[in-house]
């Protein structure tokens, strides 16, 4: 099947930041919190959930789910999605799912194979996935979708308040060399009064559903390198495909898996931004890491951009941009002889991406150019955890949003504190399992959980250093755990798992005109909720989709 054929079939998209967050903090949280383990072991009698198969026609779309409303009420069955499935059926679905993944590009580079992170087509393995979608309440799904355009707008407004960003991050700057470098670039742009008339944001807001309060709470808002717009669509498609075939046996309806438009909507946003730049020979430049096992997620986006919109992309590392790039007197960015209309960052969010001054030079070069940056340095800074915590303080959202939106946004804020807050620090030392300690980092594997929270806080407090400002404290969220079939490297295992829902959002603006401000599909990630002694188990997360209940 050609790529074009497949795409036209249903604008299927293919999403994953580093290997799906390999840490297992929240999973550990759920495991260590008996309240969270609410799954029932008893299987439903098969007769109660057998029903006629349904063909997926119009997939339910967020905020407009016509087919969904009339689907029969199989909530009870949904609650047992991964339970009581006979093993021969699991094996059949597994086989079909693995074939489907290979044929449809639901793949990542296989770390066991040399060059699989650098040479496309070498050493592919299916992306880790859940065999069946995870049930998720329709009302919370709608709430998450409704928040996307509000967060898009919030990011844009906060990004314009340079003083707020600099002031909020001023103490972090003293102790965090990476944030400090980003802030330096930001300061230089403020000094030269650099304005970004065309602003493009491709965000992903991540949530967990807190079991005890039944509240949808935001984990974080990603404004740079929001991963898996490509592969997440494919997982939704895989699940619908499996339910079309095996739904009768499972008592499940494929129409309850919402259609996922992340890749086509992100490509649409990139194409619209490219169009605003108004230079038909210019390209979109993907800033990539030199070794990237998640390259196919990115290539999906580029493929849609080319096939549907006729926009060409180039792929460059920060170091290549340093050697091959320059800015013309009129501000145009030229890299490897090509004018760049839009810079799409899938690297540059971690200190590891800047091993030398060359990479920082490249970042600065791009920032001062007239190319549209996705994200600009300001958008990048708005996505920091410190800003998330500042926005949660009383009377801060009021500076950026109107009353109605403030209420919606605040409702999804978990408890967030700076380490300046002695009461919060005291509580976290007393009950570390109820908190997560987060340094100013992106990309997974950096957070501190359980007893390590207490030890770190006591150490920092004793040292009495400025280092406290490098962290924020967050209420730990305990989602309901349920059984799931997790598939990795061709092997499945069933385990107790918890999920995190990401909602993509795209925002494009040219001066006063908002060209796009939409919710754009979703990413579900599911991970095992078992833990080791220290509360940090070997990570095991997979791509998933949702089954609306
Ligand atoms: P990163 O930028 O590294 O992705 P996140 O804030 O998303 O940082 O944290 C990484 C992971 O840690 C999340 O995907 C989630 O599984 C877990 N996590 C983060 N914050 C919380 C929290 N408050 N409660 C429970 N789990 C959390
Ligand atoms: Mg995250």
Coordinates of C-alpha atoms and ligand atoms in Angstrom, one line a residue:
X1 CA 0.0 0.0 0.0
X2 CA 1.4 3.4 -0.9
X3 CA 1.7 6.1 1.6
X4 CA -0.7 8.2 -0.4
X5 CA -3.2 5.4 -0.6
X6 CA -3.1 4.9 3.1
X7 CA -3.3 8.5 3.9
X8 CA -6.2 9.1 1.6
X9 CA -7.9 6.1 3.1
X10 CA -8.5 8.0 6.3
X11 CA -5.9 10.7 6.9
X12 CA -4.5 8.3 9.3
X13 CA -1.7 9.7 11.3
X14 CA 0.9 8.2 13.0
X15 CA 3.3 9.9 18.2
X16 CA 6.4 9.1 21.3
X17 CA 9.0 11.5 23.1
X18 CA 12.0 9.5 24.1
X19 CA 10.9 6.0 24.6
X20 CA 7.5 6.6 26.2
X21 CA 8.3 8.1 29.5
X22 CA 10.3 5.3 30.8
X23 CA 9.9 6.3 34.4
X24 CA 7.2 4.8 36.4
X25 CA 6.5 7.3 39.1
X26 CA 2.8 7.5 38.9
X27 CA 2.6 3.8 38.3
X28 CA 4.4 3.4 41.5
X29 CA 2.1 5.8 43.1
X30 CA -0.9 3.8 42.1
X31 CA 0.6 0.6 43.2
X32 CA 1.5 2.1 46.6
X33 CA -1.9 3.6 47.0
X34 CA -4.5 1.0 47.8
X35 CA -7.2 3.5 46.9
X36 CA -6.0 3.6 43.4
X37 CA -6.2 -0.2 42.8
X38 CA -9.9 -0.2 42.1
X39 CA -10.1 -2.8 39.4
X40 CA -12.2 -5.8 40.1
X41 CA -10.8 -9.3 39.5
X42 CA -14.1 -10.9 38.7
X43 CA -14.7 -11.3 34.9
X44 CA -18.1 -10.4 33.5
X45 CA -20.0 -13.4 32.2
X46 CA -19.4 -13.5 28.5
X47 CA -23.1 -13.5 27.7
X48 CA -23.5 -10.0 29.2
X49 CA -21.2 -8.4 26.8
X50 CA -21.6 -10.3 23.6
X51 CA -23.1 -8.1 21.0
X52 CA -23.3 -7.6 17.2
X53 CA -20.2 -6.2 15.5
X54 CA -20.4 -2.6 14.3
X55 CA -18.5 -1.2 11.5
X56 CA -16.6 2.0 12.1
X57 CA -18.2 4.6 9.9
X58 CA -17.8 8.1 11.2
X59 CA -15.5 7.9 14.0
X60 CA -16.4 10.0 17.0
X61 CA -14.6 13.2 16.9
X62 CA -13.9 15.3 20.0
X63 CA -16.7 17.8 20.6
X64 CA -18.8 16.4 17.9
X65 CA -19.4 12.8 18.5
X66 CA -22.5 11.9 16.6
X67 CA -22.1 8.2 16.3
X68 CA -21.0 8.0 19.8
X69 CA -24.3 9.0 21.3
X70 CA -26.2 6.2 19.8
X71 CA -23.8 3.5 20.6
X72 CA -25.3 1.0 22.9
X73 CA -24.5 1.2 26.6
X74 CA -21.6 -1.1 27.1
X75 CA -20.0 0.7 29.9
X76 CA -19.9 -2.4 32.0
X77 CA -18.1 -4.2 29.2
X78 CA -15.8 -1.3 28.7
X79 CA -14.8 -1.5 32.3
X80 CA -13.6 -5.0 31.6
X81 CA -11.9 -4.2 28.3
X82 CA -8.8 -6.1 29.2
X83 CA -10.3 -8.8 31.4
X84 CA -11.7 -12.2 30.7
X85 CA -10.4 -12.2 27.1
X86 CA -9.7 -15.9 26.2
X87 CA -6.0 -16.4 25.5
X88 CA -6.6 -17.8 22.0
X89 CA -8.4 -14.6 21.1
X90 CA -5.5 -12.6 22.6
X91 CA -3.1 -14.5 20.4
X92 CA -5.2 -13.9 17.3
X93 CA -5.5 -10.2 18.0
X94 CA -1.8 -10.0 18.8
X95 CA -0.8 -11.6 15.5
X96 CA -3.1 -9.3 13.5
X97 CA -2.0 -6.2 15.5
X98 CA 1.7 -7.0 14.8
X99 CA 1.1 -7.5 11.1
X100 CA -1.0 -4.3 11.0
X101 CA 1.7 -2.3 12.8
X102 CA 4.4 -3.4 10.3
X103 CA 2.2 -2.7 7.3
X104 CA 1.1 0.7 8.5
X105 CA 4.2 2.2 9.9
X106 CA 3.4 2.0 13.6
X107 CA 7.2 1.5 14.1
X108 CA 10.2 2.9 16.0
X109 CA 13.9 2.2 15.6
X110 CA 14.9 -1.0 17.3
X111 CA 17.6 -0.1 19.9
X112 CA 19.1 -3.5 19.5
X113 CA 20.1 -2.8 15.9
X114 CA 23.0 -0.6 15.0
X115 CA 22.1 2.5 13.0
X116 CA 18.4 2.1 13.7
X117 CA 18.4 5.6 15.2
X118 CA 20.2 7.2 12.2
X119 CA 19.4 5.4 9.0
X120 CA 15.7 5.2 8.1
X121 CA 14.5 1.7 7.2
X122 CA 17.1 0.0 9.2
X123 CA 16.2 -2.0 12.3
X124 CA 12.5 -1.3 12.7
X125 CA 10.3 -2.7 15.4
X126 CA 6.6 -2.1 16.2
X127 CA 6.1 0.7 18.7
X128 CA 5.1 -0.6 22.1
X129 CA 1.3 -0.5 22.2
X130 CA -1.7 -1.7 24.3
X131 CA -3.6 -4.4 22.6
X132 CA -7.0 -2.8 23.5
X133 CA -7.9 0.8 24.1
X134 CA -8.2 2.0 27.7
X135 CA -11.6 3.1 28.9
X136 CA -12.0 6.8 29.6
X137 CA -15.1 8.8 30.6
X138 CA -16.7 10.8 27.8
X139 CA -17.3 13.8 30.0
X140 CA -13.6 14.1 31.0
X141 CA -12.5 13.6 27.4
X142 CA -14.7 16.5 26.3
X143 CA -13.4 18.6 29.2
X144 CA -9.8 17.9 28.0
X145 CA -10.6 18.7 24.4
X146 CA -12.4 21.9 25.4
X147 CA -9.3 23.0 27.3
X148 CA -7.0 22.8 24.3
X149 CA -7.8 26.1 22.6
X150 CA -7.8 27.9 26.0
X151 CA -4.3 26.6 26.7
X152 CA -3.2 27.6 23.2
X153 CA -4.4 31.1 23.8
X154 CA -2.9 31.2 27.3
X155 CA 0.5 30.2 25.9
X156 CA 0.3 32.9 23.4
X157 CA -0.6 35.6 25.9
X158 CA 1.9 34.6 28.5
X159 CA 4.6 34.4 25.8
X160 CA 4.1 38.1 25.1
X161 CA 4.8 39.1 28.7
X162 CA 8.6 39.0 28.6
X163 CA 8.9 40.5 32.1
X164 CA 6.6 37.9 33.6
X165 CA 8.7 35.1 32.1
X166 CA 12.0 36.6 33.1
X167 CA 10.8 37.5 36.7
X168 CA 9.2 34.1 37.3
X169 CA 12.3 32.2 36.1
X170 CA 14.8 34.6 37.7
X171 CA 15.6 32.3 40.7
X172 CA 15.6 29.2 38.6
X173 CA 18.1 30.9 36.3
X174 CA 20.6 31.2 39.1
X175 CA 20.7 27.4 39.8
X176 CA 19.8 25.9 36.4
X177 CA 22.4 26.4 33.7
X178 CA 20.1 25.2 31.0
X179 CA 17.2 27.4 31.8
X180 CA 19.7 30.2 32.2
X181 CA 20.9 29.8 28.6
X182 CA 17.3 29.8 27.3
X183 CA 16.6 33.0 29.3
X184 CA 19.7 34.6 27.9
X185 CA 18.5 34.1 24.4
X186 CA 15.1 35.4 25.5
X187 CA 16.7 38.5 27.1
X188 CA 18.6 39.2 23.9
X189 CA 15.4 39.1 21.9
X190 CA 13.8 41.5 24.3
X191 CA 16.8 43.8 24.1
X192 CA 16.5 44.1 20.3
X193 CA 12.7 44.3 20.5
X194 CA 12.3 41.2 18.3
X195 CA 8.7 40.6 17.5
X196 CA 7.3 37.4 16.2
X197 CA 4.3 38.4 14.0
X198 CA 3.6 34.9 13.0
X199 CA 3.4 32.6 15.9
X200 CA 2.9 28.8 15.7
X201 CA 2.3 26.5 18.7
X202 CA 2.0 22.7 18.4
X203 CA 1.3 21.8 22.0
X204 CA 0.2 18.8 24.0
X205 CA -1.5 19.1 27.4
X206 CA -1.2 15.9 29.5
X207 CA -3.7 14.8 32.1
X208 CA -4.4 12.1 34.5
X209 CA -7.8 11.3 36.0
X210 CA -7.4 11.4 39.8
X211 CA -9.3 8.4 41.2
X212 CA -10.2 9.8 44.6
X213 CA -11.6 13.2 43.4
X214 CA -12.7 12.1 39.9
X215 CA -10.9 15.3 38.6
X216 CA -9.1 15.6 35.4
X217 CA -5.7 17.1 36.5
X218 CA -3.0 18.5 34.3
X219 CA 0.4 16.8 34.5
X220 CA 2.1 19.3 32.3
X221 CA 1.8 21.4 29.1
X222 CA 4.3 20.6 26.4
X223 CA 5.1 23.5 24.1
X224 CA 8.3 22.1 22.5
X225 CA 8.7 18.8 20.7
X226 CA 5.2 17.5 21.6
X227 CA 5.8 13.9 20.5
X228 CA 3.7 11.2 18.9
X229 CA 1.3 13.1 16.7
X230 CA 2.2 10.5 14.1
X231 CA 2.1 7.2 15.9
X232 CA -0.8 8.0 18.2
X233 CA -3.1 8.2 15.3
X234 CA -2.0 4.8 14.1
X235 CA -2.7 3.2 17.5
X236 CA -6.3 4.6 17.4
X237 CA -6.6 3.2 13.9
X238 CA -5.2 -0.2 15.0
X239 CA -7.6 -0.4 17.9
X240 CA -10.6 0.4 15.7
X241 CA -9.4 -2.1 13.2
X242 CA -9.1 -4.8 15.9
X243 CA -12.5 -3.9 17.3
X244 CA -14.1 -4.0 13.9
X245 CA -12.9 -7.6 13.6
X246 CA -13.1 -8.8 17.1
X247 CA -15.6 -6.4 18.7
X248 CA -18.3 -9.1 18.6
X249 CA -16.3 -11.4 20.7
X250 CA -15.3 -8.7 23.0
X251 CA -18.6 -6.9 23.2
X252 CA -17.0 -3.7 22.2
X253 CA -17.8 -1.1 19.6
X254 CA -15.1 0.4 17.5
X255 CA -17.0 3.7 17.2
X256 CA -16.2 4.4 20.8
X257 CA -12.6 4.8 19.9
X258 CA -12.4 8.5 18.9
X259 CA -10.8 9.2 15.5
X260 CA -7.4 10.7 16.0
X261 CA -6.4 13.5 13.7
X262 CA -3.2 14.6 15.3
X263 CA -0.9 14.1 12.4
X264 CA -3.1 15.7 9.8
X265 CA -4.0 18.6 12.0
X266 CA -0.4 19.3 12.9
X267 CA 0.6 19.0 9.3
X268 CA -2.2 21.4 8.5
X269 CA -1.0 23.9 11.0
X270 CA 2.6 23.6 9.7
X271 CA 1.3 24.1 6.2
X272 CA -0.7 27.1 7.1
X273 CA 2.3 28.6 8.9
X274 CA 4.4 27.9 5.8
X275 CA 1.7 29.7 3.7
X276 CA 1.8 32.7 6.0
X277 CA 5.5 33.0 5.5
X278 CA 4.7 33.4 1.8
X279 CA 7.7 32.1 0.0
X280 CA 6.9 29.2 -2.2
X281 CA 10.4 27.9 -2.4
X282 CA 11.0 27.9 1.3
X283 CA 11.0 24.7 3.4
X284 CA 9.9 23.5 6.8
X285 CA 13.0 22.5 8.8
X286 CA 12.8 19.7 11.4
X287 CA 15.4 20.2 14.1
X288 CA 16.2 16.6 15.0
X289 CA 18.5 14.8 17.4
X290 CA 21.4 13.1 15.7
X291 CA 20.2 9.7 16.9
X292 CA 16.4 9.4 17.0
X293 CA 14.7 6.0 17.5
X294 CA 11.3 7.8 17.3
X295 CA 12.1 9.2 13.8
X296 CA 9.1 7.5 12.1
X297 CA 6.7 9.6 14.2
X298 CA 8.4 12.6 12.8
X299 CA 8.6 11.2 9.3
X300 CA 4.9 10.7 9.3
X301 CA 4.3 14.3 9.9
X302 CA 6.7 15.3 7.1
X303 CA 5.2 12.7 4.7
X304 CA 1.7 14.2 5.3
X305 CA 3.1 17.7 4.9
X306 CA 4.5 16.7 1.5
X307 CA 1.8 14.5 0.2
X308 CA -1.2 16.5 1.2
X309 CA 0.2 20.0 1.2
X310 CA 3.1 19.8 -1.2
X311 CA 5.4 21.4 1.4
X312 CA 9.0 20.1 1.5
X313 CA 10.9 19.5 4.7
X314 CA 14.6 19.3 5.5
X315 CA 15.9 17.5 8.6
X316 CA 18.9 19.0 10.5
X317 CA 20.6 18.7 13.8
X318 CA 21.5 21.7 15.9
X319 CA 25.1 21.2 15.0
X320 CA 24.4 21.0 11.3
X321 CA 22.4 24.2 11.6
X322 CA 25.4 25.9 13.2
X323 CA 27.7 24.9 10.3
X324 CA 25.3 25.2 7.4
X325 CA 23.0 28.0 8.4
X326 CA 23.2 31.8 8.2
X327 CA 20.8 34.7 8.4
X328 CA 20.5 37.1 5.5
X329 CA 20.3 40.9 6.1
X330 CA 16.5 40.7 5.6
X331 CA 16.3 38.2 8.4
X332 CA 15.7 35.1 6.3
X333 CA 17.2 31.9 7.6
X334 CA 19.1 29.9 5.0
X335 CA 20.3 26.4 5.9
X336 CA 22.2 24.2 3.5
X337 CA 21.2 26.6 0.7
X338 CA 17.5 26.6 1.4
X339 CA 15.3 29.3 2.9
X340 CA 13.5 28.1 6.0
X341 CA 9.9 29.2 6.4
X342 CA 9.1 27.2 9.6
X343 CA 11.4 25.6 12.1
X344 CA 9.8 22.6 13.8
X345 CA 11.8 21.6 16.9
X346 CA 11.9 17.9 17.8
X347 CA 15.2 18.5 19.7
X348 CA 16.5 21.3 21.8
X349 CA 14.4 20.7 24.9
X350 CA 17.1 19.0 26.9
X351 CA 20.6 20.0 28.0
X352 CA 21.8 16.9 26.3
X353 CA 20.9 18.5 23.0
X354 CA 23.5 21.2 23.6
X355 CA 26.8 19.4 24.1
X356 CA 28.8 22.3 22.9
X357 CA 28.6 26.0 22.1
X358 CA 27.8 25.1 18.5
X359 CA 24.3 24.0 19.4
X360 CA 23.6 27.2 21.4
X361 CA 24.9 29.3 18.5
X362 CA 22.4 27.5 16.2
X363 CA 19.5 28.1 18.6
X364 CA 20.4 31.8 18.8
X365 CA 20.8 32.0 15.0
X366 CA 17.3 30.6 14.5
X367 CA 15.7 32.8 17.1
X368 CA 17.0 36.0 15.6
X369 CA 15.9 35.0 12.1
X370 CA 12.5 35.8 10.6
X371 CA 11.6 32.1 10.2
X372 CA 8.6 31.0 12.1
X373 CA 9.8 29.0 15.2
X374 CA 7.7 26.2 16.6
X375 CA 8.3 27.0 19.3
X376 CA 9.8 30.5 19.7
X377 CA 12.0 30.9 22.8
X378 CA 9.1 32.5 24.6
X379 CA 6.7 29.7 23.8
X380 CA 9.4 27.3 25.0
X381 CA 9.8 29.1 28.3
X382 CA 6.0 29.2 28.8
X383 CA 6.1 25.4 28.8
X384 CA 8.5 25.2 31.7
X385 CA 7.4 23.6 34.9
X386 CA 8.2 26.7 36.9
X387 CA 5.8 28.7 34.7
X388 CA 3.1 26.0 35.2
X389 CA 3.5 26.5 39.0
X390 CA 3.5 30.3 38.7
X391 CA 0.3 30.2 36.7
X392 CA -1.3 28.2 39.4
X393 CA -0.7 30.9 42.0
X394 CA -3.7 33.1 43.0
X395 CA -4.4 36.0 40.7
X396 CA -1.9 35.1 38.0
X397 CA -4.3 33.5 35.4
X398 CA -6.3 36.7 35.8
X399 CA -3.6 38.6 34.0
X400 CA -4.0 36.5 30.9
X401 CA -7.5 35.0 30.6
X402 CA -11.1 36.0 31.0
X403 CA -13.2 34.8 34.0
X404 CA -15.0 31.9 32.2
X405 CA -11.7 30.4 30.9
X406 CA -9.9 30.9 34.2
X407 CA -12.5 28.7 36.0
X408 CA -12.1 26.0 33.4
X409 CA -8.3 26.1 33.5
X410 CA -8.1 26.3 37.3
X411 CA -10.3 23.3 37.6
X412 CA -7.6 21.1 36.0
X413 CA -4.7 22.5 38.0
X414 CA -3.3 20.0 40.6
X415 CA -1.6 21.4 43.7
X416 CA 1.6 23.1 42.7
X417 CA 4.1 24.8 45.0
X418 CA 7.5 26.4 44.9
X419 CA 10.0 25.3 47.5
X420 CA 9.8 28.7 49.0
X421 CA 6.6 27.6 50.6
X422 CA 7.6 26.2 54.0
X423 CA 4.2 24.6 54.6
X424 CA 4.3 22.7 51.3
X425 CA 7.8 21.5 52.0
X426 CA 6.9 20.4 55.5
X427 CA 3.9 18.5 54.2
X428 CA 6.0 16.8 51.5
X429 CA 8.6 15.8 54.0
X430 CA 5.9 14.3 56.3
X431 CA 4.0 12.6 53.5
X432 CA 6.4 12.3 50.5
X433 CA 4.1 9.8 48.7
X434 CA 1.5 12.5 48.1
X435 CA 4.0 14.7 46.2
X436 CA 6.2 14.7 43.1
X437 CA 9.3 16.8 43.1
X438 CA 10.1 18.1 39.7
X439 CA 13.3 19.7 38.4
X440 CA 13.2 22.1 35.5
X441 CA 13.6 19.5 32.9
X442 CA 11.6 18.0 30.0
X443 CA 11.7 14.6 28.3
X444 CA 11.2 12.1 31.0
X445 CA 13.1 10.4 33.8
X446 CA 13.8 13.5 35.9
X447 CA 11.1 13.5 38.6
X448 CA 11.6 12.5 42.2
X449 CA 9.1 10.3 44.0
X450 CA 8.5 8.7 47.4
X451 CA 11.2 8.6 50.0
X452 CA 13.6 10.4 47.6
X453 CA 11.3 13.4 47.8
X454 CA 11.8 13.5 51.6
X455 CA 15.6 13.0 51.4
X456 CA 16.1 15.5 48.6
X457 CA 14.0 18.2 50.5
X458 CA 15.8 17.6 53.7
X459 CA 19.2 17.8 52.0
X460 CA 18.2 21.0 50.1
X461 CA 16.8 22.6 53.2
X462 CA 19.9 21.8 55.3
X463 CA 22.2 23.1 52.6
X464 CA 20.0 26.2 52.6
X465 CA 21.1 26.9 49.1
X466 CA 19.4 28.6 46.1
X467 CA 19.2 25.1 44.7
X468 CA 15.6 24.9 46.0
X469 CA 14.6 27.1 43.2
X470 CA 15.5 24.4 40.7
X471 CA 12.5 22.4 41.7
X472 CA 8.7 22.6 42.0
X473 CA 6.5 20.5 44.2
X474 CA 3.4 18.9 42.7
X475 CA 0.5 17.0 44.2
X476 CA 0.8 13.4 43.2
X477 CA -2.1 12.2 41.1
X478 CA -3.4 8.7 41.6
X479 CA -5.3 7.4 38.6
X480 CA -7.5 4.3 38.8
X481 CA -5.5 1.3 37.8
X482 CA -6.9 -1.3 35.5
X483 CA -5.7 -4.4 33.7
X484 CA -4.1 -3.9 30.3
X485 CA -2.4 -6.0 27.7
X486 CA 0.9 -4.3 27.0
X487 CA 2.8 -5.3 23.9
X488 CA 6.5 -4.8 23.4
X489 CA 8.9 -6.4 20.9
X490 CA 6.2 -8.9 19.8
X491 CA 5.4 -10.1 23.3
X492 CA 2.4 -9.3 25.4
X493 CA 1.9 -9.4 29.0
X494 CA -1.1 -8.4 31.1
X495 CA -0.6 -6.1 34.0
X496 CA -2.2 -3.5 36.2
X497 CA -1.7 -0.2 34.5
X498 CA -2.5 3.5 34.7
X499 CA -2.9 6.0 31.8
X500 CA -2.1 9.5 30.9
X501 CA -4.1 11.4 28.3
X502 CA -2.5 14.0 26.1
X503 CA -4.5 16.4 24.0
X504 CA -2.8 18.0 21.1
X505 CA -3.5 21.7 20.3
X506 CA -2.4 23.9 17.4
X507 CA -2.3 27.6 17.4
X508 CA -1.4 29.9 14.5
X509 CA -1.6 33.6 14.5
X510 CA -0.4 36.4 12.2
X511 CA -0.4 39.7 14.0
X512 CA -4.0 40.2 15.1
X513 CA -5.5 37.4 13.1
X514 CA -5.9 34.0 14.7
X515 CA -5.6 31.6 11.8
X516 CA -6.0 28.4 13.8
X517 CA -6.8 27.6 17.4
X518 CA -7.9 24.0 17.7
X519 CA -7.8 20.8 19.6
X520 CA -6.0 18.3 17.3
X521 CA -6.3 14.7 18.4
X522 CA -4.9 12.8 21.3
X523 CA -2.2 10.6 22.8
X524 CA -3.0 8.0 25.4
X525 CA 0.0 6.4 27.2
X526 CA -0.4 3.5 29.5
X527 CA 2.1 2.1 31.9
X528 CA 2.5 -0.6 34.4
X529 CA 1.7 0.4 37.9
X530 CA 4.0 -2.0 39.7
X531 CA 7.0 -0.6 41.6
X532 CA 10.3 -1.7 43.0
X533 CA 11.4 -1.2 46.5
X534 CA 12.5 2.4 46.0
X535 CA 9.3 3.3 44.2
X536 CA 11.0 3.5 40.8
X537 CA 10.3 0.5 38.8
X538 CA 11.7 -0.3 35.4
X539 CA 9.5 1.8 33.1
X540 CA 7.0 0.1 30.9
X541 CA 4.7 2.4 29.0
X542 CA 3.0 1.8 25.7
X543 CA 1.0 3.8 23.2
X544 CA -2.7 3.5 23.7
X545 CA -6.0 4.9 22.6
X546 CA -9.2 5.5 24.4
X547 CA -12.6 3.8 24.6
X548 CA -15.2 6.3 25.6
X549 CA -17.6 5.2 28.3
Ligands
LIG1 P1 8.4 15.4 31.5 O1 8.7 16.8 31.0 O2 9.7 14.7 31.9 O3 7.6 14.6 30.6 P2 6.2 15.3 33.4 O4 5.7 16.4 34.3 O5 5.3 15.0 32.3 O6 7.7 15.6 32.9 O7 6.4 14.0 34.2 C1 6.8 12.8 33.7 C2 5.8 11.6 34.1 O8 5.8 11.5 35.5 C3 4.4 11.9 33.6 O9 4.2 11.4 32.3 C4 3.6 11.1 34.6 O10 3.6 9.7 34.3 C5 4.5 11.2 35.9 N1 4.0 12.4 36.7 C6 4.3 13.6 36.6 N2 3.6 14.4 37.4 C7 2.9 13.6 38.1 C8 2.0 13.8 39.2 N3 1.7 15.0 39.7 N4 1.3 12.7 39.7 C9 1.6 11.5 39.2 N5 2.4 11.2 38.2 C10 3.1 12.3 37.7
LIG2 MG1 5.6 14.8 30.3

